[in-house]
Coordinates of C-alpha atoms in Angstrom, one line a residue:
X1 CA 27.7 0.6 74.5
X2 CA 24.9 0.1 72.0
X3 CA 24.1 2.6 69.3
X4 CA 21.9 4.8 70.5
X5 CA 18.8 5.1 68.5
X6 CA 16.4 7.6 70.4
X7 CA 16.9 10.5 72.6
X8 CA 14.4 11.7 75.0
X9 CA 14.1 15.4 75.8
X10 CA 12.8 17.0 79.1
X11 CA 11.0 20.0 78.4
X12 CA 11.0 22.6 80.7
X13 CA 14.5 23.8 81.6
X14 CA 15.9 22.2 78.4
X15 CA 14.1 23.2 75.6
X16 CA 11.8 26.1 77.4
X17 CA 12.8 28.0 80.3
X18 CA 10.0 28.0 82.4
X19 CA 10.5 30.2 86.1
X20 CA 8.0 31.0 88.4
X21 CA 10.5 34.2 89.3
X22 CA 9.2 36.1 85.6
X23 CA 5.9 36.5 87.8
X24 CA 7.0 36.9 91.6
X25 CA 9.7 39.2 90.9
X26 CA 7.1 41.7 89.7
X27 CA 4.5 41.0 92.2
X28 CA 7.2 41.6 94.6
X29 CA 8.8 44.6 93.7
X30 CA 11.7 43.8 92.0
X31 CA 13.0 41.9 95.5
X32 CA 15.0 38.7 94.9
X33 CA 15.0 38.0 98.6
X34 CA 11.3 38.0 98.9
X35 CA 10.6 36.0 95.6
X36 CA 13.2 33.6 96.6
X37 CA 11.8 33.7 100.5
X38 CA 7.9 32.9 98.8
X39 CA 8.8 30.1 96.2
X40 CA 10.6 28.4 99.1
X41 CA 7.9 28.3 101.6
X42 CA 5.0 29.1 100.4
X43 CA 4.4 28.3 96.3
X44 CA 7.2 25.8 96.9
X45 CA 9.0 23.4 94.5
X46 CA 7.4 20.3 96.1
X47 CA 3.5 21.8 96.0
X48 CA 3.9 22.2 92.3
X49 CA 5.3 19.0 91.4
X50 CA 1.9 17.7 93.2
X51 CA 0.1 19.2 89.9
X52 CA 2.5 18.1 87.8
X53 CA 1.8 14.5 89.3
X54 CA -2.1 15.2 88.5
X55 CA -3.6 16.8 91.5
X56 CA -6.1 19.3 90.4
X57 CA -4.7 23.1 90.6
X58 CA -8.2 24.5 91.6
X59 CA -7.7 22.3 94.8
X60 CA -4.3 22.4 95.3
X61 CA -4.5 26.5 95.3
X62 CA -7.5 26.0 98.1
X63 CA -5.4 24.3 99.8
X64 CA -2.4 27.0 100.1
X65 CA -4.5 29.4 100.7
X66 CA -6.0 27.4 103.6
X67 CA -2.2 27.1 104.9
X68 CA -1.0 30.4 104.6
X69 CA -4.2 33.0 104.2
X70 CA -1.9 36.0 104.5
X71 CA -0.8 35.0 101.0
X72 CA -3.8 34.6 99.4
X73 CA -3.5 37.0 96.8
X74 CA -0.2 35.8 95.7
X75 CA -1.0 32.2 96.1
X76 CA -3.6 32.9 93.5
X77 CA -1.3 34.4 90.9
X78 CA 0.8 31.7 90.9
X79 CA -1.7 29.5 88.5
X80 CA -3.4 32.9 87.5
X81 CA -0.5 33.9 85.7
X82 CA 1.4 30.9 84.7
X83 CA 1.8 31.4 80.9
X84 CA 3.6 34.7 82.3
X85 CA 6.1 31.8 83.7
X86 CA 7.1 31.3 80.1
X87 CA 10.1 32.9 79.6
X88 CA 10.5 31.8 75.7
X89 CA 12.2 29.0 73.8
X90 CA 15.7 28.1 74.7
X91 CA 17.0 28.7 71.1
X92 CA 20.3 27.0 71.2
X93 CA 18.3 23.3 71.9
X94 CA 15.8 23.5 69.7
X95 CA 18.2 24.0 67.1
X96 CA 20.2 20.9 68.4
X97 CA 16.6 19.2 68.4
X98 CA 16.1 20.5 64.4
X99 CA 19.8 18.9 63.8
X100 CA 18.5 15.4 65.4
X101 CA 15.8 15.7 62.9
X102 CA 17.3 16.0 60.2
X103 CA 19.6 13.6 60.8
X104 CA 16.8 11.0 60.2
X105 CA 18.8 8.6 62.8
X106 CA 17.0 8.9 66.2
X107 CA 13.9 8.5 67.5
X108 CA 12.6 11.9 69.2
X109 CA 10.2 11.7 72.3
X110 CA 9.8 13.8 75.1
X111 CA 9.2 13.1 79.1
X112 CA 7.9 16.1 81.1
X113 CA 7.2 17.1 84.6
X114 CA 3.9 19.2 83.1
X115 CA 0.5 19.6 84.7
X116 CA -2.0 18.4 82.2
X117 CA -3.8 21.5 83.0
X118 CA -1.1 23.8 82.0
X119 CA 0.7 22.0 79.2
X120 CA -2.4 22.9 76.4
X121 CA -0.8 26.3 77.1
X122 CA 2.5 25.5 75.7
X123 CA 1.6 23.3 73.2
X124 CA -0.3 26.4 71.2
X125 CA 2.9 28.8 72.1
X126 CA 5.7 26.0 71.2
X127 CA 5.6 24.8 67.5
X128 CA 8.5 22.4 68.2
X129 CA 6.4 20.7 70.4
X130 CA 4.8 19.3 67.7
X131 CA 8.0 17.8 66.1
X132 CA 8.4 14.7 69.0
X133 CA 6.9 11.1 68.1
X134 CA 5.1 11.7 71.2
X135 CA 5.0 13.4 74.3
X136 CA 4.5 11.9 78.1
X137 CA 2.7 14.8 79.8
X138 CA 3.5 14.0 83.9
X139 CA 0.0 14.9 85.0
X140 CA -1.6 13.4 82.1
X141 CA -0.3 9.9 83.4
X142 CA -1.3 10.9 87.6
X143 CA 2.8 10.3 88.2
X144 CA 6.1 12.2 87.6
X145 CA 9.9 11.6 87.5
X146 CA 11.9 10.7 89.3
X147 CA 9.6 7.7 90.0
X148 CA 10.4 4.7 88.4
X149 CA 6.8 4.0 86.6
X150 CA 7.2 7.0 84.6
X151 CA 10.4 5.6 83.0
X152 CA 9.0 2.2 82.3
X153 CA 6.2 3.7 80.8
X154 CA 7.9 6.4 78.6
X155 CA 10.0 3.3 77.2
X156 CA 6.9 1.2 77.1
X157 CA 5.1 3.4 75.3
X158 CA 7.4 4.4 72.4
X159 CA 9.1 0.9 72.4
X160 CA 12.0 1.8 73.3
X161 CA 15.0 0.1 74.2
X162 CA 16.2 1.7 77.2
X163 CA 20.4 0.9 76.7
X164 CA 19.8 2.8 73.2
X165 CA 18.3 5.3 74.5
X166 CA 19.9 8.7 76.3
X167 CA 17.6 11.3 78.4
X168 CA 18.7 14.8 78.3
X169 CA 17.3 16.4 81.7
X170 CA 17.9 20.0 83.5
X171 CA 17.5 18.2 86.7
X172 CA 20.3 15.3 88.0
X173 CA 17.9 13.8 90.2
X174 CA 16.0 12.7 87.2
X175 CA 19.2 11.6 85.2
X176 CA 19.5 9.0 88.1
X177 CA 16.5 8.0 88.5
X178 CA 16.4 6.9 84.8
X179 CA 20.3 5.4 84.9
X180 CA 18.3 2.8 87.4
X181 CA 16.7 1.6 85.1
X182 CA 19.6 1.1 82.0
X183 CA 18.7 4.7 80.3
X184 CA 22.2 6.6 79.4
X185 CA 21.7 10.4 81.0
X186 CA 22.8 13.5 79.9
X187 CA 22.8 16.3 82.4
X188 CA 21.7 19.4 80.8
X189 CA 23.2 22.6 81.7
X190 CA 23.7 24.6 78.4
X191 CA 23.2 23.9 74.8
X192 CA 27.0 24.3 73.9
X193 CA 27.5 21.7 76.6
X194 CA 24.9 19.2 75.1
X195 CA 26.5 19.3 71.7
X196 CA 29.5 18.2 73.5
X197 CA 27.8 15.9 75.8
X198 CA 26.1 14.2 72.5
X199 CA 29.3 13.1 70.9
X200 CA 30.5 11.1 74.2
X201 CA 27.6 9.2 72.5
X202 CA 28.5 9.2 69.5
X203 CA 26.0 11.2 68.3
X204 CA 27.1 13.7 65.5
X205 CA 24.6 15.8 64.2

């Protein structure tokens, strides 16, 4: 295996949990079956990936509402709230990200499933955000993993060499999409478990 040279980091889910449930839980009462019932049908996964691929919220929330009327209100709060949908940093990677910058050895970029609407929001909360050589922003580029042209483009874009390279992503659908394409995947679950996961690559920071 070649040495690796860069890592890329997905954002939300690895280094800032992001969950629609902070808001929905409290417009709903506390009830887990009805937040879970409305973020599976209604303000579903799929619908906000859309926006994260660069369809306008303002439309894509006329839209839902047109669907499902009787949830109007909520439907609304969904993009009226969102910065309540920021839970916080997830501590335990940024430090791993600070360790990776002091090592001076790897190139740091970021690849993110982000409307470009939204993301202004968590680049004024998120200091480390400003610590990548660059960010790809999803909706910024109208496209979004796992589809190929994102890849190509983050590697493109940063020049780099994608069998030097490793992606550290919440989500395994997006680990192989970017194996596909000769980019080493971590799968991230928990910051103990990157550090770990790191070494297989013989990345000691």
């Amino acid at each position: 295996m070649s040495k690796i040279d860069t890592i890329i980091f997905d954002l939300g889910g690895v280094l800032i949990d992001w969950n629609p449930e902070y808001v929905f839980l409290d417009v709903f009462n506390n009830n887990k079956e009805k937040t879970k019932w409305f973020l599976d049908n209604i303000c579903t996964s799929d619908w906000n990936e859309n926006q994260d691929a660069g369809y306008p919220i303002a439309q894509a929330t006329e839209d839902r509402v047109a669907l499902f009327p009787e949830y109007e209100k909520e439907i609304r709060l969904f993009y009226g709230r969102w910065p309540d949908m920021l839970g916080g940093a997830i501590v335990g990677t940024v430090d791993i990200l600070k360790k990776c910058i002091a090592s001076n050895d790897y190139k740091l970029v970021a690849l993110t499933n982000w409307s470009a609407e939204t993301f202004p929001i968590a680049l004024k909360r998120f200091e480390f955000l400003q610590w990548f050589e660059g960010i790809l922003v999803s909706g910024e580029e109208k496209t979004r993993k796992p589809f190929k042209d994102i890849y190509t483009l983050t590697l493109e874009r940063f020049n780099i060499s994608a069998e030097k390279s490793v992606f550290i992503d919440d989500n395994l659908r997006n680990i192989e999409a970017a194996k596909t394409l000769g980019i080493h995947g971590i799968h991230f679950e928990t910051p103990e478990k990157l550090l770990h996961q790191l070494k297989t690559f013989n990345i000691n920071i």
